[in-house]
Amino acid sequence: MTQEAPSVFLRRAAVRFDGRPVFEGLDLDLPAGRWICLLGESGVGKSSLLRLIAGLCAPQEAQGTLSCSDGLPLAGRVAYMGQGDLLAPWATVLQNVLLGARLRGGRSAERAGQARAREVLARVGLAGREDALPAQLSGGMRQRVALARTLFEDRPVVLMDEPFSALDAVTRHRLQGLAVELLHGRTVLMVTHDPLEALRLADRIEVLAGSPPRLRPVMPPVGRAPRPLDDPALAKQVEALLSALGAPAAAA
Amino acid sequence: MKGARVLVVALGLLLAWEALVRVTAVPPFILPAPLAVTMQIISQAELLLHHGWITAIEILLGLFFGTLAGMASALLIVASRPARAWLMPLLVISQALPVFALAPLLTLWFGYGLASKVVMASLIIYFPVAAAFADGLRRCDPGLIDLARVMGASRRTILLHLRIPAALPALASGLRVAAATAPIGAVVGEWVGSSRGLGYLMLHANARLQVDLMFAALALLATFSLILYFTLDAVLRRLTAWQPESDSDSAAGFSLSSRKESL
């Protein structure tokens, strides 16, 4: 990583669509170099919160102040992974990794980044597949390309919106491990609806629940991520997390 | 394989035609036999090519200008909100007005020559191209656009590098429709008022009961339209080769290569 990862502070965040508030008055801290999972039921506003931090909300929709521990603005220091792999189907694997370079600096920047793009592809285990088209790859491999693209962007802050939700269980498990390893040291905010995923990966868990939605920190899981799933402590925490999410343990 | 099948179908149709003429003994000025038409094509080759050349130019120019105007409108519609508000009704009106009814007016405005036919062909393909391309530009994955915005891309680069490539398959299906309908525009234009072109030749031959010559002109026109369609189809397939076959098949409409063969 070329930049030290900062902490990110969000204060009095509010998002409204068509005048109807999704949430209001939320405060969220993302400690430097940590992996934070934002957990909540679907429709509670997790993705909106992530989009707010990513700067993707229209100004009339969103309010709140964003600041970083190093005093620099957050804009331009964020990498984003959306739901699904978001690969351009007409571009090769290599071109997809270089998408950011191309969009910002055109063909010359794309050429200049080639060597580093090949390097990050090798790190996600896709050396030799640079010229394949996304349609020729499996879902897991496509998600690896998306991860390589995120690494290529080399941003200190990474925002992820359920990036692995479309994958099968085995592939998801493998990619979670890879992501934790490769994104180590960056400030990561990952939105998920899967308590197990949060417990496996997070240094900190924030639960967004209730009406109106409020953020609640949940006790940090023990041990280093990625945690093994057969850890009995982890199973116990799933139960606690589910009740924090608003689902009574008995009914769930 | 597929070439052979086309040949068999064409041969079968010709045989059925010849058989119909012989069995019903219909007079040649109503329905000439395929052999007589072939003789006409050979003996009148120079005349046919002279007029065919004019029509071909009208079709190609119409295709060019209609596509240009259609793509420009689509880009405007997607790029700016006011343009969308003003252009959309115009687009719909252009489709609601029957272009054939405009043909006499176009001849009056643009004269007897090439221009009125080119305008006619352009008008007829303008809507399918504009509508298909605008639709494609709008259907680009919003997640991909979000990603590009976080990467720091401007609206212009997003349009250039993401929206336009994503819209190519939709544009391709619009162009296929255009290639199939542009000849109609050119010929209708010639019918309404001209002194050259296959449409003129057909009308002229028909009036003098030279039905075999009319059929010869028709055959030439059909051949040209088919060549145009399949050349364009091949080029478009090449350009959108990244698209999974099952999708491009539904977008392609009629095409000779079926999914099974391409696998």
Short mmCIF file of C-alpha atoms in Angstrom, two decimals:
data_model
loop_
_atom_site.label_atom_id
_atom_site.label_comp_id
_atom_site.label_asym_id
_atom_site.label_seq_id
_atom_site.Cartn_x
_atom_site.Cartn_y
_atom_site.Cartn_z
CA MET A 1 0.00 0.00 0.00
CA THR A 2 1.41 3.38 -0.96
CA GLN A 3 -0.66 5.39 1.52
CA GLU A 4 -1.13 4.98 5.24
CA ALA A 5 -4.76 4.03 5.89
CA PRO A 6 -6.63 6.72 7.84
CA SER A 7 -9.52 6.39 10.26
CA VAL A 8 -12.78 7.66 8.84
CA PHE A 9 -15.41 9.46 10.89
CA LEU A 10 -18.96 9.94 9.72
CA ARG A 11 -21.14 12.31 11.73
CA ARG A 12 -24.89 13.04 11.64
CA ALA A 13 -25.40 11.06 8.47
CA ALA A 14 -28.84 11.19 6.89
CA VAL A 15 -30.17 9.86 3.61
CA ARG A 16 -33.62 10.52 2.22
CA PHE A 17 -35.27 9.33 -0.97
CA ASP A 18 -38.18 11.41 -2.30
CA GLY A 19 -38.36 13.24 1.02
CA ARG A 20 -38.76 10.00 2.97
CA PRO A 21 -35.86 9.51 5.37
CA VAL A 22 -33.99 6.19 5.17
CA PHE A 23 -32.04 7.03 8.30
CA GLU A 24 -31.03 10.15 10.22
CA GLY A 25 -28.40 11.19 12.73
CA LEU A 26 -26.08 8.22 12.38
CA ASP A 27 -22.47 8.35 13.63
CA LEU A 28 -19.96 5.79 12.39
CA ASP A 29 -16.24 5.41 13.07
CA LEU A 30 -14.01 3.32 10.85
CA PRO A 31 -10.74 2.77 12.77
CA ALA A 32 -7.57 2.92 10.66
CA GLY A 33 -6.46 -0.33 9.08
CA ARG A 34 -9.40 -2.29 10.49
CA TRP A 35 -12.08 -4.41 8.88
CA ILE A 36 -15.55 -3.22 9.88
CA CYS A 37 -18.66 -5.15 8.96
CA LEU A 38 -21.96 -3.32 8.73
CA LEU A 39 -24.69 -5.82 9.40
CA GLY A 40 -28.42 -5.42 9.00
CA GLU A 41 -31.58 -6.74 7.43
CA SER A 42 -32.23 -5.98 3.78
CA GLY A 43 -33.82 -2.60 3.17
CA VAL A 44 -32.62 -1.08 6.42
CA GLY A 45 -30.27 1.34 4.63
CA LYS A 46 -26.87 -0.39 4.81
CA SER A 47 -26.14 0.17 1.14
CA SER A 48 -27.26 3.79 1.37
CA LEU A 49 -24.83 4.35 4.22
CA LEU A 50 -22.03 2.83 2.17
CA ARG A 51 -22.96 4.89 -0.89
CA LEU A 52 -22.96 8.02 1.28
CA ILE A 53 -19.38 7.34 2.36
CA ALA A 54 -18.40 6.49 -1.23
CA GLY A 55 -19.75 9.86 -2.37
CA LEU A 56 -22.32 8.25 -4.64
CA CYS A 57 -25.43 9.90 -3.18
CA ALA A 58 -26.87 12.96 -4.88
CA PRO A 59 -26.33 16.08 -2.72
CA GLN A 60 -30.07 16.62 -2.23
CA GLU A 61 -30.43 13.05 -0.95
CA ALA A 62 -27.66 12.90 1.59
CA GLN A 63 -26.37 14.88 4.56
CA GLY A 64 -23.56 14.39 7.04
CA THR A 65 -19.91 15.20 7.50
CA LEU A 66 -17.04 12.91 6.59
CA SER A 67 -13.58 13.42 7.97
CA CYS A 68 -10.35 11.45 8.15
CA SER A 69 -7.81 11.13 10.98
CA ASP A 70 -5.06 12.63 8.79
CA GLY A 71 -7.09 15.73 8.00
CA LEU A 72 -7.20 15.03 4.25
CA PRO A 73 -10.49 14.63 2.39
CA LEU A 74 -11.76 11.11 1.83
CA ALA A 75 -12.76 11.69 -1.80
CA GLY A 76 -10.34 10.06 -4.21
CA ARG A 77 -8.97 7.66 -1.61
CA VAL A 78 -11.74 5.09 -1.78
CA ALA A 79 -12.02 1.84 -3.69
CA TYR A 80 -15.48 0.37 -4.21
CA MET A 81 -16.70 -3.17 -4.69
CA GLY A 82 -20.39 -3.47 -5.48
CA GLN A 83 -22.81 -6.35 -5.38
CA GLY A 84 -21.63 -8.83 -7.97
CA ASP A 85 -18.34 -8.55 -9.79
CA LEU A 86 -19.23 -5.53 -11.99
CA LEU A 87 -16.85 -6.60 -14.74
CA ALA A 88 -17.23 -4.98 -18.16
CA PRO A 89 -18.19 -7.98 -20.35
CA TRP A 90 -16.51 -6.60 -23.48
CA ALA A 91 -13.12 -6.10 -21.82
CA THR A 92 -10.51 -8.75 -21.06
CA VAL A 93 -9.52 -9.63 -17.51
CA LEU A 94 -6.45 -7.40 -17.79
CA GLN A 95 -8.44 -4.49 -19.22
CA ASN A 96 -10.97 -4.84 -16.42
CA VAL A 97 -8.24 -4.59 -13.79
CA LEU A 98 -6.93 -1.51 -15.62
CA LEU A 99 -10.39 0.10 -15.87
CA GLY A 100 -9.62 2.81 -13.30
CA ALA A 101 -6.36 3.76 -15.01
CA ARG A 102 -8.10 3.93 -18.36
CA LEU A 103 -11.01 6.02 -17.07
CA ARG A 104 -8.73 8.51 -15.37
CA GLY A 105 -5.80 8.69 -17.78
CA GLY A 106 -6.78 7.08 -21.08
CA ARG A 107 -4.76 4.59 -23.08
CA SER A 108 -1.33 5.82 -22.01
CA ALA A 109 -2.18 5.34 -18.33
CA GLU A 110 -3.57 1.93 -19.18
CA ARG A 111 -0.30 0.93 -20.83
CA ALA A 112 1.73 2.28 -17.95
CA GLY A 113 -0.22 0.19 -15.46
CA GLN A 114 0.07 -3.12 -17.32
CA ALA A 115 2.94 -4.58 -15.32
CA ARG A 116 1.31 -3.83 -11.98
CA ALA A 117 -2.04 -5.16 -13.20
CA ARG A 118 -0.39 -8.47 -14.12
CA GLU A 119 1.21 -8.54 -10.70
CA VAL A 120 -2.08 -8.12 -8.81
CA LEU A 121 -3.72 -10.72 -11.05
CA ALA A 122 -0.97 -13.13 -10.07
CA ARG A 123 -1.66 -12.35 -6.41
CA VAL A 124 -5.30 -13.38 -6.75
CA GLY A 125 -4.22 -16.54 -8.58
CA LEU A 126 -5.19 -15.56 -12.10
CA ALA A 127 -1.79 -15.42 -13.79
CA GLY A 128 -2.14 -16.62 -17.37
CA ARG A 129 -5.82 -15.62 -17.66
CA GLU A 130 -5.14 -11.97 -18.53
CA ASP A 131 -6.67 -12.21 -21.99
CA ALA A 132 -9.80 -14.16 -21.06
CA LEU A 133 -13.19 -12.49 -21.28
CA PRO A 134 -15.34 -12.39 -18.13
CA ALA A 135 -17.90 -14.72 -19.73
CA GLN A 136 -15.21 -17.41 -19.95
CA LEU A 137 -14.60 -17.38 -16.19
CA SER A 138 -16.45 -18.95 -13.29
CA GLY A 139 -18.23 -16.78 -10.73
CA GLY A 140 -15.40 -17.19 -8.24
CA MET A 141 -12.75 -16.26 -10.81
CA ARG A 142 -14.73 -13.20 -11.86
CA GLN A 143 -14.87 -12.09 -8.24
CA ARG A 144 -11.10 -12.58 -8.06
CA VAL A 145 -10.74 -10.21 -11.00
CA ALA A 146 -12.89 -7.68 -9.14
CA LEU A 147 -10.63 -8.11 -6.12
CA ALA A 148 -7.55 -7.65 -8.30
CA ARG A 149 -9.11 -4.47 -9.70
CA THR A 150 -9.65 -3.19 -6.16
CA LEU A 151 -6.02 -3.99 -5.29
CA PHE A 152 -4.83 -2.25 -8.44
CA GLU A 153 -6.66 0.91 -7.40
CA ASP A 154 -4.45 0.78 -4.28
CA ARG A 155 -6.69 2.97 -2.12
CA PRO A 156 -6.28 3.13 1.67
CA VAL A 157 -10.04 2.85 2.21
CA VAL A 158 -12.09 0.01 0.70
CA LEU A 159 -15.89 -0.02 0.68
CA MET A 160 -17.63 -3.29 -0.14
CA ASP A 161 -21.35 -3.85 -0.66
CA GLU A 162 -22.06 -7.57 -0.21
CA PRO A 163 -19.36 -8.44 -2.73
CA PHE A 164 -19.59 -12.20 -2.21
CA SER A 165 -23.35 -12.64 -1.82
CA ALA A 166 -23.79 -14.11 -5.32
CA LEU A 167 -21.18 -16.85 -4.84
CA ASP A 168 -21.70 -20.43 -3.71
CA ALA A 169 -20.69 -21.26 -0.13
CA VAL A 170 -17.35 -22.89 -0.92
CA THR A 171 -16.18 -20.17 -3.28
CA ARG A 172 -17.38 -17.47 -0.92
CA HIS A 173 -15.42 -19.02 1.94
CA ARG A 174 -12.24 -19.13 -0.14
CA LEU A 175 -12.62 -15.54 -1.38
CA GLN A 176 -13.32 -14.19 2.10
CA GLY A 177 -9.96 -15.59 3.21
CA LEU A 178 -8.21 -14.15 0.17
CA ALA A 179 -9.79 -10.73 0.64
CA VAL A 180 -8.78 -10.52 4.31
CA GLU A 181 -5.23 -11.47 3.42
CA LEU A 182 -4.86 -9.08 0.48
CA LEU A 183 -6.68 -6.08 1.96
CA HIS A 184 -4.80 -6.29 5.26
CA GLY A 185 -3.79 -2.89 6.59
CA ARG A 186 -6.50 -0.98 4.76
CA THR A 187 -9.57 0.57 6.35
CA VAL A 188 -12.36 -1.68 5.14
CA LEU A 189 -16.10 -1.24 5.46
CA MET A 190 -18.05 -4.27 4.31
CA VAL A 191 -21.82 -4.34 4.14
CA THR A 192 -23.35 -7.77 4.64
CA HIS A 193 -26.56 -9.42 5.76
CA ASP A 194 -24.77 -12.60 6.74
CA PRO A 195 -23.86 -12.73 10.49
CA LEU A 196 -21.46 -15.59 9.90
CA GLU A 197 -19.53 -13.62 7.28
CA ALA A 198 -19.30 -10.66 9.65
CA LEU A 199 -18.08 -12.82 12.52
CA ARG A 200 -15.53 -14.52 10.34
CA LEU A 201 -13.98 -11.38 8.87
CA ALA A 202 -14.58 -8.34 11.03
CA ASP A 203 -12.39 -6.59 13.56
CA ARG A 204 -15.52 -4.68 14.47
CA ILE A 205 -19.19 -5.23 13.84
CA GLU A 206 -21.80 -2.51 13.62
CA VAL A 207 -25.44 -3.49 13.45
CA LEU A 208 -27.92 -1.22 11.71
CA ALA A 209 -31.40 -2.10 12.93
CA GLY A 210 -34.66 -0.76 14.27
CA SER A 211 -37.12 1.85 13.16
CA PRO A 212 -35.84 4.50 12.83
CA PRO A 213 -32.57 2.66 12.13
CA ARG A 214 -29.81 3.05 14.70
CA LEU A 215 -26.21 1.85 14.68
CA ARG A 216 -25.14 -0.44 17.51
CA PRO A 217 -21.65 -1.81 17.99
CA VAL A 218 -21.53 -5.51 18.80
CA MET A 219 -18.75 -7.08 20.86
CA PRO A 220 -15.75 -7.68 18.61
CA PRO A 221 -15.19 -11.35 17.82
CA VAL A 222 -12.19 -13.02 19.39
CA GLY A 223 -9.12 -14.11 17.44
CA ARG A 224 -7.63 -13.05 14.15
CA ALA A 225 -9.63 -12.95 10.93
CA PRO A 226 -10.38 -14.99 8.95
CA ARG A 227 -11.65 -17.08 11.84
CA PRO A 228 -12.36 -20.78 11.48
CA LEU A 229 -16.03 -21.58 11.28
CA ASP A 230 -15.77 -24.57 13.63
CA ASP A 231 -14.89 -22.25 16.52
CA PRO A 232 -17.61 -22.86 19.16
CA ALA A 233 -17.30 -19.25 20.35
CA LEU A 234 -18.23 -18.12 16.87
CA ALA A 235 -21.40 -20.22 16.87
CA LYS A 236 -22.41 -18.70 20.18
CA GLN A 237 -21.89 -15.21 18.81
CA VAL A 238 -24.07 -15.91 15.79
CA GLU A 239 -26.94 -16.41 18.23
CA ALA A 240 -26.19 -13.13 19.98
CA LEU A 241 -25.84 -11.30 16.68
CA LEU A 242 -29.15 -12.57 15.38
CA SER A 243 -30.93 -11.23 18.44
CA ALA A 244 -29.10 -7.91 18.06
CA LEU A 245 -30.34 -7.79 14.47
CA GLY A 246 -33.87 -7.75 15.80
CA ALA A 247 -34.80 -11.36 15.31
CA PRO A 248 -35.72 -13.06 18.59
CA ALA A 249 -33.44 -16.08 18.91
CA ALA A 250 -36.38 -18.42 19.52
CA ALA A 251 -38.25 -17.32 16.40
CA ALA A 252 -35.13 -17.47 14.24
CA MET B 1 -23.57 -26.17 -43.91
CA LYS B 2 -25.84 -23.15 -43.61
CA GLY B 3 -24.78 -21.91 -47.05
CA ALA B 4 -25.90 -25.22 -48.51
CA ARG B 5 -29.23 -24.95 -46.73
CA VAL B 6 -29.87 -21.48 -48.14
CA LEU B 7 -29.05 -22.80 -51.60
CA VAL B 8 -31.45 -25.73 -51.22
CA VAL B 9 -34.25 -23.44 -50.05
CA ALA B 10 -33.63 -21.00 -52.93
CA LEU B 11 -33.52 -23.82 -55.46
CA GLY B 12 -36.71 -25.33 -54.05
CA LEU B 13 -38.53 -22.02 -54.32
CA LEU B 14 -37.39 -21.57 -57.91
CA LEU B 15 -38.55 -25.06 -58.82
CA ALA B 16 -41.94 -24.49 -57.18
CA TRP B 17 -42.24 -21.22 -59.11
CA GLU B 18 -41.39 -22.89 -62.42
CA ALA B 19 -43.84 -25.71 -61.66
CA LEU B 20 -46.60 -23.22 -60.81
CA VAL B 21 -46.09 -21.39 -64.09
CA ARG B 22 -46.16 -24.64 -66.11
CA VAL B 23 -49.11 -26.22 -64.33
CA THR B 24 -51.38 -23.17 -64.33
CA ALA B 25 -50.17 -21.97 -67.74
CA VAL B 26 -50.48 -18.41 -66.44
CA PRO B 27 -49.59 -15.86 -69.18
CA PRO B 28 -46.03 -14.43 -68.92
CA PHE B 29 -47.29 -10.86 -68.43
CA ILE B 30 -48.91 -11.99 -65.18
CA LEU B 31 -46.19 -14.29 -63.86
CA PRO B 32 -43.08 -14.98 -65.93
CA ALA B 33 -41.20 -18.24 -65.45
CA PRO B 34 -37.91 -18.05 -63.50
CA LEU B 35 -36.05 -19.04 -66.65
CA ALA B 36 -37.49 -16.07 -68.54
CA VAL B 37 -36.51 -13.77 -65.64
CA THR B 38 -32.99 -15.17 -65.66
CA MET B 39 -32.78 -14.52 -69.39
CA GLN B 40 -33.87 -10.95 -68.74
CA ILE B 41 -31.22 -10.51 -66.06
CA ILE B 42 -28.56 -11.64 -68.50
CA SER B 43 -29.75 -9.74 -71.57
CA GLN B 44 -30.58 -6.55 -69.66
CA ALA B 45 -27.58 -6.71 -67.33
CA GLU B 46 -26.27 -3.31 -68.31
CA LEU B 47 -29.62 -1.56 -67.79
CA LEU B 48 -30.24 -3.37 -64.50
CA LEU B 49 -26.79 -2.57 -63.15
CA HIS B 50 -27.09 1.06 -64.15
CA HIS B 51 -30.33 1.46 -62.19
CA GLY B 52 -29.25 -0.94 -59.43
CA TRP B 53 -26.13 1.11 -58.80
CA ILE B 54 -28.21 4.25 -58.22
CA THR B 55 -30.51 2.46 -55.79
CA ALA B 56 -27.57 0.90 -53.96
CA ILE B 57 -26.01 4.33 -53.45
CA GLU B 58 -29.31 5.70 -52.17
CA ILE B 59 -29.64 2.83 -49.70
CA LEU B 60 -26.07 3.09 -48.44
CA LEU B 61 -26.20 6.87 -48.09
CA GLY B 62 -29.58 6.63 -46.37
CA LEU B 63 -28.21 4.01 -44.03
CA PHE B 64 -25.22 6.20 -43.26
CA PHE B 65 -27.10 9.44 -42.58
CA GLY B 66 -29.99 7.75 -40.80
CA THR B 67 -27.60 5.89 -38.52
CA LEU B 68 -25.60 9.03 -37.88
CA ALA B 69 -28.71 11.05 -36.99
CA GLY B 70 -30.15 8.21 -34.91
CA MET B 71 -26.95 7.71 -32.92
CA ALA B 72 -26.51 11.44 -32.38
CA SER B 73 -30.08 11.76 -31.10
CA ALA B 74 -29.62 8.80 -28.77
CA LEU B 75 -26.42 10.29 -27.36
CA LEU B 76 -28.14 13.63 -26.83
CA ILE B 77 -31.10 11.98 -25.13
CA VAL B 78 -28.87 10.16 -22.71
CA ALA B 79 -26.36 12.95 -22.15
CA SER B 80 -28.69 15.78 -21.25
CA ARG B 81 -31.99 15.95 -19.45
CA PRO B 82 -33.41 18.94 -21.41
CA ALA B 83 -32.46 17.25 -24.68
CA ARG B 84 -34.38 14.18 -23.54
CA ALA B 85 -37.46 16.26 -22.73
CA TRP B 86 -37.39 17.96 -26.14
CA LEU B 87 -36.22 15.13 -28.36
CA MET B 88 -38.41 12.31 -27.05
CA PRO B 89 -41.70 13.74 -28.40
CA LEU B 90 -39.95 14.52 -31.68
CA LEU B 91 -38.79 10.94 -31.92
CA VAL B 92 -42.25 9.59 -31.28
CA ILE B 93 -43.79 11.96 -33.81
CA SER B 94 -41.21 10.93 -36.40
CA GLN B 95 -42.44 7.39 -35.91
CA ALA B 96 -46.14 8.25 -35.82
CA LEU B 97 -45.96 10.03 -39.19
CA PRO B 98 -46.08 7.41 -41.94
CA VAL B 99 -42.92 8.09 -43.92
CA PHE B 100 -44.59 6.79 -47.09
CA ALA B 101 -47.15 9.57 -46.84
CA LEU B 102 -44.27 12.05 -46.71
CA ALA B 103 -42.70 10.74 -49.91
CA PRO B 104 -44.45 13.15 -52.32
CA LEU B 105 -43.57 16.05 -50.08
CA LEU B 106 -39.94 14.97 -49.87
CA THR B 107 -39.79 14.77 -53.66
CA LEU B 108 -41.19 18.28 -53.82
CA TRP B 109 -38.62 19.56 -51.32
CA PHE B 110 -35.54 17.65 -52.34
CA GLY B 111 -36.18 17.16 -56.02
CA TYR B 112 -36.32 14.22 -58.38
CA GLY B 113 -32.72 13.22 -57.82
CA LEU B 114 -30.74 11.28 -55.23
CA ALA B 115 -31.39 13.59 -52.27
CA SER B 116 -35.09 12.88 -51.76
CA LYS B 117 -34.50 9.09 -51.75
CA VAL B 118 -31.61 9.38 -49.33
CA VAL B 119 -33.75 11.50 -47.01
CA MET B 120 -36.55 8.96 -47.32
CA ALA B 121 -34.30 6.01 -46.46
CA SER B 122 -32.70 8.00 -43.61
CA LEU B 123 -36.08 8.88 -42.13
CA ILE B 124 -37.27 5.32 -42.24
CA ILE B 125 -34.29 3.98 -40.29
CA TYR B 126 -33.82 6.95 -38.00
CA PHE B 127 -36.30 5.80 -35.36
CA PRO B 128 -35.23 2.16 -34.95
CA VAL B 129 -31.57 3.18 -34.67
CA ALA B 130 -32.20 6.06 -32.25
CA ALA B 131 -34.59 4.04 -30.07
CA ALA B 132 -32.37 0.94 -29.91
CA PHE B 133 -29.19 2.91 -29.19
CA ALA B 134 -30.82 5.14 -26.54
CA ASP B 135 -32.24 2.07 -24.88
CA GLY B 136 -28.83 0.39 -24.86
CA LEU B 137 -27.11 3.49 -23.47
CA ARG B 138 -29.60 3.68 -20.63
CA ARG B 139 -29.38 0.00 -19.76
CA CYS B 140 -25.71 0.06 -18.75
CA ASP B 141 -25.28 -1.64 -15.36
CA PRO B 142 -25.76 1.11 -12.71
CA GLY B 143 -23.30 -0.71 -10.44
CA LEU B 144 -20.60 -0.40 -13.08
CA ILE B 145 -21.30 3.32 -13.37
CA ASP B 146 -21.10 3.71 -9.58
CA LEU B 147 -17.76 1.93 -9.67
CA ALA B 148 -16.49 4.26 -12.39
CA ARG B 149 -17.62 7.30 -10.40
CA VAL B 150 -15.74 6.15 -7.31
CA MET B 151 -12.72 5.58 -9.58
CA GLY B 152 -12.91 9.29 -10.42
CA ALA B 153 -14.27 9.07 -13.97
CA SER B 154 -16.07 12.04 -15.51
CA ARG B 155 -19.50 11.77 -17.14
CA ARG B 156 -17.86 12.00 -20.53
CA THR B 157 -15.41 9.14 -19.93
CA ILE B 158 -18.20 7.02 -18.47
CA LEU B 159 -20.21 7.60 -21.63
CA LEU B 160 -17.24 6.86 -23.87
CA HIS B 161 -15.74 3.87 -22.09
CA LEU B 162 -18.74 2.23 -20.43
CA ARG B 163 -22.12 3.31 -21.77
CA ILE B 164 -21.29 3.18 -25.48
CA PRO B 165 -19.60 -0.25 -25.44
CA ALA B 166 -22.46 -1.57 -23.30
CA ALA B 167 -24.96 -0.24 -25.83
CA LEU B 168 -23.32 -1.87 -28.86
CA PRO B 169 -25.50 -5.02 -28.86
CA ALA B 170 -28.66 -2.90 -28.72
CA LEU B 171 -27.32 -0.63 -31.48
CA ALA B 172 -26.53 -3.73 -33.52
CA SER B 173 -30.14 -4.93 -33.39
CA GLY B 174 -31.30 -1.45 -34.41
CA LEU B 175 -28.88 -1.50 -37.35
CA ARG B 176 -30.13 -4.91 -38.46
CA VAL B 177 -33.66 -3.51 -38.64
CA ALA B 178 -32.25 -0.49 -40.49
CA ALA B 179 -30.46 -2.64 -43.06
CA ALA B 180 -33.68 -4.52 -43.74
CA THR B 181 -35.86 -1.40 -44.09
CA ALA B 182 -33.56 1.11 -45.81
CA PRO B 183 -34.17 -0.46 -49.28
CA ILE B 184 -37.92 0.06 -48.77
CA GLY B 185 -37.35 3.78 -48.24
CA ALA B 186 -35.20 4.13 -51.33
CA VAL B 187 -37.62 2.23 -53.59
CA VAL B 188 -40.70 4.05 -52.32
CA GLY B 189 -38.88 7.30 -52.97
CA GLU B 190 -38.19 6.21 -56.52
CA TRP B 191 -41.80 5.20 -57.06
CA VAL B 192 -43.08 8.60 -56.10
CA GLY B 193 -40.86 10.50 -58.45
CA SER B 194 -37.62 9.70 -60.22
CA SER B 195 -36.07 8.96 -63.55
CA ARG B 196 -33.46 6.47 -62.34
CA GLY B 197 -33.13 3.56 -59.93
CA LEU B 198 -34.61 0.09 -59.59
CA GLY B 199 -37.91 1.45 -58.27
CA TYR B 200 -38.27 3.58 -61.37
CA LEU B 201 -37.29 0.69 -63.60
CA MET B 202 -39.87 -1.59 -61.95
CA LEU B 203 -42.66 0.95 -62.33
CA HIS B 204 -41.66 1.61 -65.91
CA ALA B 205 -41.50 -2.09 -66.81
CA ASN B 206 -44.78 -2.79 -65.06
CA ALA B 207 -46.58 -0.11 -67.06
CA ARG B 208 -45.39 -1.70 -70.31
CA LEU B 209 -46.26 -5.20 -69.18
CA GLN B 210 -42.57 -6.15 -69.18
CA VAL B 211 -43.23 -8.22 -66.11
CA ASP B 212 -40.11 -10.33 -66.64
CA LEU B 213 -37.95 -7.20 -66.46
CA MET B 214 -39.79 -6.13 -63.34
CA PHE B 215 -39.04 -9.47 -61.74
CA ALA B 216 -35.42 -9.18 -62.79
CA ALA B 217 -35.19 -5.79 -61.06
CA LEU B 218 -36.90 -7.25 -58.02
CA ALA B 219 -34.41 -10.12 -57.92
CA LEU B 220 -31.51 -7.69 -58.08
CA LEU B 221 -32.99 -5.59 -55.29
CA ALA B 222 -33.57 -8.65 -53.11
CA THR B 223 -30.03 -9.89 -53.74
CA PHE B 224 -28.57 -6.54 -52.81
CA SER B 225 -30.69 -6.30 -49.64
CA LEU B 226 -29.64 -9.79 -48.58
CA ILE B 227 -25.95 -9.08 -49.16
CA LEU B 228 -26.28 -5.84 -47.23
CA TYR B 229 -28.05 -7.53 -44.31
CA PHE B 230 -25.68 -10.44 -43.95
CA THR B 231 -22.53 -8.35 -44.38
CA LEU B 232 -23.73 -5.99 -41.68
CA ASP B 233 -24.78 -8.91 -39.50
CA ALA B 234 -21.32 -10.50 -39.78
CA VAL B 235 -19.58 -7.22 -38.93
CA LEU B 236 -21.88 -6.58 -35.96
CA ARG B 237 -21.38 -10.09 -34.65
CA ARG B 238 -17.65 -9.53 -34.74
CA LEU B 239 -17.99 -6.24 -32.84
CA THR B 240 -20.18 -7.77 -30.13
CA ALA B 241 -18.42 -11.13 -29.98
CA TRP B 242 -17.99 -10.67 -26.22
CA GLN B 243 -21.71 -11.05 -25.74
CA PRO B 244 -22.91 -14.51 -24.73
CA GLU B 245 -24.59 -16.17 -27.71
CA SER B 246 -27.95 -16.71 -26.05
CA ASP B 247 -28.32 -12.97 -25.51
CA SER B 248 -27.12 -11.89 -28.93
CA ASP B 249 -29.50 -14.35 -30.54
CA SER B 250 -32.48 -12.68 -28.98
CA ALA B 251 -31.07 -9.30 -29.94
CA ALA B 252 -30.19 -10.41 -33.45
CA GLY B 253 -33.68 -11.22 -34.55
CA PHE B 254 -33.38 -13.15 -37.77
CA SER B 255 -29.95 -14.47 -38.43
CA LEU B 256 -28.64 -17.45 -40.34
CA SER B 257 -26.30 -18.81 -37.72
CA SER B 258 -28.21 -20.50 -34.97
CA ARG B 259 -26.93 -21.09 -31.48
CA LYS B 260 -26.26 -24.77 -32.07
CA GLU B 261 -23.95 -24.14 -34.99
CA SER B 262 -21.91 -21.53 -33.24
CA LEU B 263 -21.17 -23.78 -30.28
#
